[in-house]
mmCIF file of C-alpha atoms in Angstrom:
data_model
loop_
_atom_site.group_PDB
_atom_site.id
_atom_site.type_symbol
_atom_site.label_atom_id
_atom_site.label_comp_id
_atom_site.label_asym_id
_atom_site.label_seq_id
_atom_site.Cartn_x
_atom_site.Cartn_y
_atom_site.Cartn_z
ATOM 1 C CA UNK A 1 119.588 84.561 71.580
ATOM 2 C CA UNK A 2 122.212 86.707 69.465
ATOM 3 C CA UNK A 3 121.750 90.023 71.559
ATOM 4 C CA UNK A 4 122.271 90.628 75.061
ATOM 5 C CA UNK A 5 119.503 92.140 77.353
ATOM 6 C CA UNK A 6 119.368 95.699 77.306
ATOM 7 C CA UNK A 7 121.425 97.373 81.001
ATOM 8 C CA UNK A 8 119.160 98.890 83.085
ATOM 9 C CA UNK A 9 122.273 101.976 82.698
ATOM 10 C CA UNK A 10 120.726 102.312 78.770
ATOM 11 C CA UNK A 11 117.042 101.986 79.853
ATOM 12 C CA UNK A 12 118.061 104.937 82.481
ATOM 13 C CA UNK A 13 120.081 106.738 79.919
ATOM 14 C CA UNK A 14 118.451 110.430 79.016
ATOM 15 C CA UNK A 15 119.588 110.189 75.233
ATOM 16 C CA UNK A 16 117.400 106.892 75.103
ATOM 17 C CA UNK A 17 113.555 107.284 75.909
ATOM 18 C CA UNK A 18 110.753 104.317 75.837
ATOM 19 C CA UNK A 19 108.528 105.793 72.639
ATOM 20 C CA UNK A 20 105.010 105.338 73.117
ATOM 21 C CA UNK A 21 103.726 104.181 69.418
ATOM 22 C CA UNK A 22 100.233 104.158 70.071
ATOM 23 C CA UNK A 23 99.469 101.036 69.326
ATOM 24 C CA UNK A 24 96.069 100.147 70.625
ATOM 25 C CA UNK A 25 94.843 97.335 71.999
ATOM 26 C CA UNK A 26 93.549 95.416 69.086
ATOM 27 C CA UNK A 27 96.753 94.581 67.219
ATOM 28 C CA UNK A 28 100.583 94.441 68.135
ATOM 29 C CA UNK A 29 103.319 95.529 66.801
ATOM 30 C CA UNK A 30 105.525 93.625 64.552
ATOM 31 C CA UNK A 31 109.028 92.631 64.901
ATOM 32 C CA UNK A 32 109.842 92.505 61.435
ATOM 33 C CA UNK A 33 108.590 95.928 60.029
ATOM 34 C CA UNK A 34 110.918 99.469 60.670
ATOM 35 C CA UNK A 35 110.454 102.865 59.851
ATOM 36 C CA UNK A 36 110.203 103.302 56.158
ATOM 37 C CA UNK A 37 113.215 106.097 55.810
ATOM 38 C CA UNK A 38 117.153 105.311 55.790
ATOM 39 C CA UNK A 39 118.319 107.737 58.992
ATOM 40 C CA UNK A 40 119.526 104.918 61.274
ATOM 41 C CA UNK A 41 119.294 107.580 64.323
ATOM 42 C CA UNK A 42 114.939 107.538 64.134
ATOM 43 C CA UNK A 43 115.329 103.730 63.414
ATOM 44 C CA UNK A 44 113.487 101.611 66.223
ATOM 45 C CA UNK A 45 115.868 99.073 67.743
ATOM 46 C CA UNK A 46 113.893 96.199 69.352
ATOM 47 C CA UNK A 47 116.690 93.930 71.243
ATOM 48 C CA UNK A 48 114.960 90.292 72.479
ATOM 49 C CA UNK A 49 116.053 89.862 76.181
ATOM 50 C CA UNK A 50 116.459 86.220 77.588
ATOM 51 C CA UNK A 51 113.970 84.491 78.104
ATOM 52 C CA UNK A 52 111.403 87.667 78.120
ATOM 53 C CA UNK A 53 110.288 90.633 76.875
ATOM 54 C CA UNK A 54 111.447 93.140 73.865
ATOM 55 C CA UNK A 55 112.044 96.409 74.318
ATOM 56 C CA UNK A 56 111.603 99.271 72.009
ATOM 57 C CA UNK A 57 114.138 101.968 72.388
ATOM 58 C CA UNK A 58 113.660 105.163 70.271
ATOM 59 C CA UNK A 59 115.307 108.781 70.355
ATOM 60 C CA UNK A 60 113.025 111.373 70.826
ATOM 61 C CA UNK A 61 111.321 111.961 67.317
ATOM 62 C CA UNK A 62 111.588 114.885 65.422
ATOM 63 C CA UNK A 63 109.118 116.917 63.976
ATOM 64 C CA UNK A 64 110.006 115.377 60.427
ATOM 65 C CA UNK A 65 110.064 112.256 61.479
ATOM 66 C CA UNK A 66 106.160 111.925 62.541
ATOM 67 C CA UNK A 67 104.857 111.723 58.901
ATOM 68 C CA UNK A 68 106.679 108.538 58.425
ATOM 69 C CA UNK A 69 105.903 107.347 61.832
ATOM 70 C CA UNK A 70 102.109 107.592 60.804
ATOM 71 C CA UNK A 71 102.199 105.792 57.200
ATOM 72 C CA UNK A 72 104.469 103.091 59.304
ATOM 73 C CA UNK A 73 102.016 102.716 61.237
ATOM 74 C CA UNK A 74 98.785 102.728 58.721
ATOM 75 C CA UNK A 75 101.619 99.723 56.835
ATOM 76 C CA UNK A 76 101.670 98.200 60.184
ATOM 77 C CA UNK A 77 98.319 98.090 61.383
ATOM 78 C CA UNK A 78 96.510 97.452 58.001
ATOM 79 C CA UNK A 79 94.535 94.468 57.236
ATOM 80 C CA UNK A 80 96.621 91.197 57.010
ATOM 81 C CA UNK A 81 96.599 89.117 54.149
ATOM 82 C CA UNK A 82 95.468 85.320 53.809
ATOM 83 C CA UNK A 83 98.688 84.461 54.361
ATOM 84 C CA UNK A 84 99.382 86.101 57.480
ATOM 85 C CA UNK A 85 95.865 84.917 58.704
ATOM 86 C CA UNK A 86 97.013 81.286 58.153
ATOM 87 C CA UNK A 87 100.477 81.774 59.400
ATOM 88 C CA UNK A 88 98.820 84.010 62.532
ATOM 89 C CA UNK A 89 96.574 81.223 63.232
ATOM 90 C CA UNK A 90 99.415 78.414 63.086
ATOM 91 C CA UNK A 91 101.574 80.658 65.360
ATOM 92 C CA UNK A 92 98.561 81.255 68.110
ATOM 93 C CA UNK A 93 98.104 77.462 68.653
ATOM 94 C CA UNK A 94 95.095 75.521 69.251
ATOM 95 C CA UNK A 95 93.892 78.236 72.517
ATOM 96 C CA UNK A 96 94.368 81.266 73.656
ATOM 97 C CA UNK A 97 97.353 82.640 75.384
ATOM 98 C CA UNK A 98 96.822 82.608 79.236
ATOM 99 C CA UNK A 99 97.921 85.787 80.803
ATOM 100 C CA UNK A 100 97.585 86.471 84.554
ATOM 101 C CA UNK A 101 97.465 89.986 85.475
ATOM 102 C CA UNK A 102 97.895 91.823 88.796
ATOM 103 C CA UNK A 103 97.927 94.987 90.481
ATOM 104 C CA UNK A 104 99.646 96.319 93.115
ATOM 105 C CA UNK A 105 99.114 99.643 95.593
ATOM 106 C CA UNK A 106 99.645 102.818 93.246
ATOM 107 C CA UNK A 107 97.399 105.075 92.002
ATOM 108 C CA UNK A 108 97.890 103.480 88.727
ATOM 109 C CA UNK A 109 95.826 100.480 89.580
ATOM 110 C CA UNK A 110 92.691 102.763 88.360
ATOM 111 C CA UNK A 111 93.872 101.622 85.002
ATOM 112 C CA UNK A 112 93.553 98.327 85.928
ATOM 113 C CA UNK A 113 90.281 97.643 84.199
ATOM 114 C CA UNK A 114 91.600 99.123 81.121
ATOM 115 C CA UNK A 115 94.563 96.906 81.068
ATOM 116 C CA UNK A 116 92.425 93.872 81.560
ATOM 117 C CA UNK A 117 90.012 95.206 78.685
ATOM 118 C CA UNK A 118 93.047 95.465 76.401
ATOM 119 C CA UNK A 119 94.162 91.750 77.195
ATOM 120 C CA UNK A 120 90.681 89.814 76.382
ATOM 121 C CA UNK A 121 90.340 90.832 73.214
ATOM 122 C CA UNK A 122 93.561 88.583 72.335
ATOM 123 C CA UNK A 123 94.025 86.232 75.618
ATOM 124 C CA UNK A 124 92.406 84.201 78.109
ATOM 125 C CA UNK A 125 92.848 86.540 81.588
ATOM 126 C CA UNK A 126 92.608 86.063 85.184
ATOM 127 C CA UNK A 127 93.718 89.167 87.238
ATOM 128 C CA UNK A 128 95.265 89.287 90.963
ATOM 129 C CA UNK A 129 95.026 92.643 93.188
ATOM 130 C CA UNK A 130 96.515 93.517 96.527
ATOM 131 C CA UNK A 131 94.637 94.647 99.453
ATOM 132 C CA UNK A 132 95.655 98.259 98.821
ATOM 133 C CA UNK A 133 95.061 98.188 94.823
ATOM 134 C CA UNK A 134 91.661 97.090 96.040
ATOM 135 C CA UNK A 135 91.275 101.073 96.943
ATOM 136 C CA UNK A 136 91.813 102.216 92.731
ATOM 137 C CA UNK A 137 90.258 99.263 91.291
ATOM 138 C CA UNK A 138 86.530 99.750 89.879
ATOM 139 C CA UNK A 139 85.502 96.096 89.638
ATOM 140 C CA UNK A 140 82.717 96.803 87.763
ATOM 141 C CA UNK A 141 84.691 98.154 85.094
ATOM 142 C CA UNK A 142 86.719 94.888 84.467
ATOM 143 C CA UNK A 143 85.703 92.597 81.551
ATOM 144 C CA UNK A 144 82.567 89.989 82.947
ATOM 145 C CA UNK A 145 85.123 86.811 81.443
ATOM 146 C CA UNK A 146 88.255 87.608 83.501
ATOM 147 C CA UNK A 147 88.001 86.103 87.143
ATOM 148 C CA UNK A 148 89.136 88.180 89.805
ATOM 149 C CA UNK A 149 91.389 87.135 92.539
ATOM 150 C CA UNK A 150 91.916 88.860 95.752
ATOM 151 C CA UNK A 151 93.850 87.719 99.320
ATOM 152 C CA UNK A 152 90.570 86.425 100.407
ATOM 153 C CA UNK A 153 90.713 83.788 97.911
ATOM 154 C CA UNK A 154 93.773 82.528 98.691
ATOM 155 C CA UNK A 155 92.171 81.095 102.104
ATOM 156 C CA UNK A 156 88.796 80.366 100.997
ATOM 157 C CA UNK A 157 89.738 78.111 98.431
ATOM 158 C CA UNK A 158 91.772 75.825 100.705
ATOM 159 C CA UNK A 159 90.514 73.211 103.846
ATOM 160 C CA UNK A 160 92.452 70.402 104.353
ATOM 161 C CA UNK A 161 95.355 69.076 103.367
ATOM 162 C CA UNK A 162 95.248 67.964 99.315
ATOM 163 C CA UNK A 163 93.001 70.812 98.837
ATOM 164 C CA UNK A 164 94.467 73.243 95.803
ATOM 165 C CA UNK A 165 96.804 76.018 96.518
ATOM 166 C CA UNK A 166 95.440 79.510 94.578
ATOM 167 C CA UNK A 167 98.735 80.564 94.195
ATOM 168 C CA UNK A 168 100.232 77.346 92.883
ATOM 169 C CA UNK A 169 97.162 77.050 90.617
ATOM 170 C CA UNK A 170 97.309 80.405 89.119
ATOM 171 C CA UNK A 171 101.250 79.874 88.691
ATOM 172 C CA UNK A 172 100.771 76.839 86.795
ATOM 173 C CA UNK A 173 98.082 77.942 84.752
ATOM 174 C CA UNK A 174 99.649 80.964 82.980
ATOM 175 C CA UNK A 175 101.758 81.609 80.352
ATOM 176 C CA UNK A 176 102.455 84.914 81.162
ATOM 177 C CA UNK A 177 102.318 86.757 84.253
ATOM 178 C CA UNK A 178 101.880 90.841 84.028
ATOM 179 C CA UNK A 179 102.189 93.486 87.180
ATOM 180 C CA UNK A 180 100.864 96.770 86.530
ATOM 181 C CA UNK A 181 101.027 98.383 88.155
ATOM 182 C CA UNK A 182 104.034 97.157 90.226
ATOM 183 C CA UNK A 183 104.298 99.848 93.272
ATOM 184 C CA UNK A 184 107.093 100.677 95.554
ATOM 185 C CA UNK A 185 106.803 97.955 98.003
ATOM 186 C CA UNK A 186 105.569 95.229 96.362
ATOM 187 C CA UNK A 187 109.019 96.112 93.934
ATOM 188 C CA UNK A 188 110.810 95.567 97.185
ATOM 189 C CA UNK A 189 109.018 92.415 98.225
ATOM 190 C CA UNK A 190 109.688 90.755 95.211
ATOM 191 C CA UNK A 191 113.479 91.761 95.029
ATOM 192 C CA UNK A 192 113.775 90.783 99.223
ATOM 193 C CA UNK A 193 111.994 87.253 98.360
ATOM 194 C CA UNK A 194 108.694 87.990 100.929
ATOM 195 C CA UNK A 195 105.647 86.583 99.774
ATOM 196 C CA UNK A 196 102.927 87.720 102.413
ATOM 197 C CA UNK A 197 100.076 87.938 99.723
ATOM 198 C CA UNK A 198 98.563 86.302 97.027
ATOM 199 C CA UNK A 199 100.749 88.324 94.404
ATOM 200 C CA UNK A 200 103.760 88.109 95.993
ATOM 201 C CA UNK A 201 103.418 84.201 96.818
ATOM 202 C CA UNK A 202 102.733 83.598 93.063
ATOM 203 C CA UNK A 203 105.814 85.115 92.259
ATOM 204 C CA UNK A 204 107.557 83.410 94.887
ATOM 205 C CA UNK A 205 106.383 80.322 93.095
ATOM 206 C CA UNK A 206 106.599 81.337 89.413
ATOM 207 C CA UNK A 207 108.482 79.609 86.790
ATOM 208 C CA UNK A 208 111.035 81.562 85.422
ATOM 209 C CA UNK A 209 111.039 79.667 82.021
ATOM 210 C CA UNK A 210 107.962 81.692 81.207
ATOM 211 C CA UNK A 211 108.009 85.513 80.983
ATOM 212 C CA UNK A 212 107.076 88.208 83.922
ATOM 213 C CA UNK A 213 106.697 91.827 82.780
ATOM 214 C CA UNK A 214 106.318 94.396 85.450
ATOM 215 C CA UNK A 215 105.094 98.443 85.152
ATOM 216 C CA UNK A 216 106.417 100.005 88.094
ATOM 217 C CA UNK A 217 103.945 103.425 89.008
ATOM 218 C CA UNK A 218 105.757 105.328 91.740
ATOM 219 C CA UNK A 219 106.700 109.127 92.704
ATOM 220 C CA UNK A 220 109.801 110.064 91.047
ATOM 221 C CA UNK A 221 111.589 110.853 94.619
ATOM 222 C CA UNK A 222 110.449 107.329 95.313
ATOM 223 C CA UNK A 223 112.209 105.814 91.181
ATOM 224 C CA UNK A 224 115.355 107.877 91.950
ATOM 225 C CA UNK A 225 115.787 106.643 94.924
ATOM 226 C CA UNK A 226 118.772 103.961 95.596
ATOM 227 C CA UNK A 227 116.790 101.285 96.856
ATOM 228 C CA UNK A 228 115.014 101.075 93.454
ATOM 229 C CA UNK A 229 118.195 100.340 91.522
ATOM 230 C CA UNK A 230 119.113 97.871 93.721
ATOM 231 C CA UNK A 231 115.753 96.142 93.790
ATOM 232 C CA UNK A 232 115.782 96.702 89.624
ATOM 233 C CA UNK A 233 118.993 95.266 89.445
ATOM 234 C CA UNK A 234 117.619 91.910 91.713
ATOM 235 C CA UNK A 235 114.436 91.302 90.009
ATOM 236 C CA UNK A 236 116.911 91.663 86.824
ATOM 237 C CA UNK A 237 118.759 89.091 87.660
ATOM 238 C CA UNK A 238 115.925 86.733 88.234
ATOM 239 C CA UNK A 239 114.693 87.066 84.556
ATOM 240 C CA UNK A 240 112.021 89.347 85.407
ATOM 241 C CA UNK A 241 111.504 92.186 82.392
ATOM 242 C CA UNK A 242 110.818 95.486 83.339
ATOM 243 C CA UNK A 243 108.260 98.009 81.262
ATOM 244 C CA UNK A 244 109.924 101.128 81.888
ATOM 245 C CA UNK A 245 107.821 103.961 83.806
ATOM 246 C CA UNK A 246 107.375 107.150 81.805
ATOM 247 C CA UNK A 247 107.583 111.082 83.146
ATOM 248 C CA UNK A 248 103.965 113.161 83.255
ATOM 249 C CA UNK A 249 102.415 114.889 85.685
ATOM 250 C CA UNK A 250 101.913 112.141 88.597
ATOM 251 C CA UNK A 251 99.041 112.167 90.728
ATOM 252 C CA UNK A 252 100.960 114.154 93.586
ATOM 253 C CA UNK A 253 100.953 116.944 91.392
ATOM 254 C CA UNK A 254 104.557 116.610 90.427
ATOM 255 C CA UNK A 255 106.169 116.237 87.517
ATOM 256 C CA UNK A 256 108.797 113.860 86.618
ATOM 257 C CA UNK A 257 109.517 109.801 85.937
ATOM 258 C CA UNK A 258 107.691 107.454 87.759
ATOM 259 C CA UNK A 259 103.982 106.962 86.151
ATOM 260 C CA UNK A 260 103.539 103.557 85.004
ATOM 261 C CA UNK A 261 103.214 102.483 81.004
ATOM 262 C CA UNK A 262 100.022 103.397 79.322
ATOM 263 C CA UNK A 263 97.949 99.922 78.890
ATOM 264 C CA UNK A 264 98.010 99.954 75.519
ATOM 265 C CA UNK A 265 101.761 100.112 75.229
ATOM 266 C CA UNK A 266 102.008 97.362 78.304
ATOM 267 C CA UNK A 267 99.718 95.417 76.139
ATOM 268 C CA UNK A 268 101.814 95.890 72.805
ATOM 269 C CA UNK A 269 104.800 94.438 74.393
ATOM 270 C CA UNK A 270 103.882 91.449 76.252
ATOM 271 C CA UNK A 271 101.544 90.640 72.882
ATOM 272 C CA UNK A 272 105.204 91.297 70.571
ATOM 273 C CA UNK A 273 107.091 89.213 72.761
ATOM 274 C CA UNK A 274 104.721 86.522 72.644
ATOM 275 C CA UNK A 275 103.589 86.332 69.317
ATOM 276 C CA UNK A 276 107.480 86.935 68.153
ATOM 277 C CA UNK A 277 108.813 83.933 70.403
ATOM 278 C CA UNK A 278 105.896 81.674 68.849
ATOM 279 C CA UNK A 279 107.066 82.381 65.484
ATOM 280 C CA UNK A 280 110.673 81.844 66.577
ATOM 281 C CA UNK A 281 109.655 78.292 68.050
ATOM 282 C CA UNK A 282 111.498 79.785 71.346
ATOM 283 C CA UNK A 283 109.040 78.841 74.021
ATOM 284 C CA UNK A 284 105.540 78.571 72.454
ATOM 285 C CA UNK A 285 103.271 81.023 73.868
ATOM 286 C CA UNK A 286 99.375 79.754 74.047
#
């Protein structure tokens, strides 16, 4: 691609912040369409990063600026044209995309159902939780199509040699795999290589000619702290594309950086990326 990925020192940079647009879960965004006004410093600049994800990197938005955001937006998320219909259903394939979500430990992982919910109205989803995630998750709340993995699985599924391997399964069935939330120590599993659970042996396993996304949901001690960087900087290096984390009040009662991506803006991404790279011919998605 023409543009390099974007260094974690700019994603980190306090004159740069990840701009939630509010996109929903129904449509994404697309690459193609900018802000309808001329000031190149309230432009959005979407960079591609190899192999992966896009990321949208705004300057906090003035006042002025949030009329034009919102007839953007109506431009963006109106009703497409036949044409766009034809050239959207070219672009999607002959199925679905397959995405494989999974959760991690945090306190996030209550959004979990949310996320999935957002997914299935575009994808084909199968979702992966920790032991500990296991604690947030309502499983009632998750869509009755998306099959539900857990640790368990990984052993019931197998008896004898020739038997299928859940992890290798899952790994080859995707397209796209999506952690969110990705806590603290599963960040530092992945970066150390450990794989002692069924998330962290499909990533052990995963192909890194298709895209990984992860939403990290931590304290903000816990973000600033120097281990992160250097576990940011080795999952960076693998190809892995990070969803920055976003400052609100956290569920310790802090304030500060560390809560992870609101669904619908996970969602937007991984669905821009894909749909973006299929219309490229860069890796057909689905």
């Amino acid at each position: 691609m023409s543009t390099s990925r974007l260094p974690l020192s700019i994603l980190k940079s306090p004159s740069h912040s990840l701009y939630s647009l509010g996109l929903g879960c129904s449509k994404p965004a697309t690459v193609s369409r900018r802000l309808p006004h001329s000031d190149a410093a309230t432009s959005i600049v979407v960079s591609p990063l190899p192999r992966h994800s896009w990321i949208a990197v705004l300057p906090p938005p003035a006042a002025a600026d949030l009329i034009h955001l919102i007839s953007w937006l109506i431009m963006a998320y109106s009703e497409p044209t036949s044409t766009d219909r034809e050239a959207m259903q070219v672009n999607t394939g002959l199925r679905k995309p397959r995405i494989l979500l999974a959760a991690s430990g945090s306190v996030a992982a209550i959004k979990f159902g949310n996320l999935c919910h957002c997914f299935s109205e575009w994808a084909e989803v199968r979702a992966v939780a920790t032991k500990s995630s296991l604690h947030f998750i309502d499983r009632a709340a998750l869509p009755k199509d998306v099959i539900f993995y857990t640790d368990e699985d990984e052993w019931a599924t197998w008896n004898k040699i020739g038997d299928s391997v859940l992890h290798i399964e899952l790994r080859r069935w995707a397209d796209i795999m999506v952690i969110a939330p990705l806590s603290a120590n599963t960040l530092g599993k992945i970066a150390g290589g450990l794989c002692d659970n069924l998330l962290t042996c499909i990533v052990r396993a995963w192909d890194y000619n298709k895209p990984l996304f992860v939403a990290p949901a931590m304290n903000t001690f816990m973000w600033n702290n120097p281990f992160t960087e250097r576990h940011l900087m080795s999952i960076d290096e693998l190809g892995i594309s990070l969803i920055p984390p976003v400052s609100k009040r956290l569920a310790c009662g802090d304030y500060g950086n560390g809560a992870m991506a609101e669904p619908s803006l996970i969602y937007s991404t991984v669905r821009l990326f894909a749909e973006s790279r299929n219309q490229s011919g860069d890796g057909k998605v689905g």
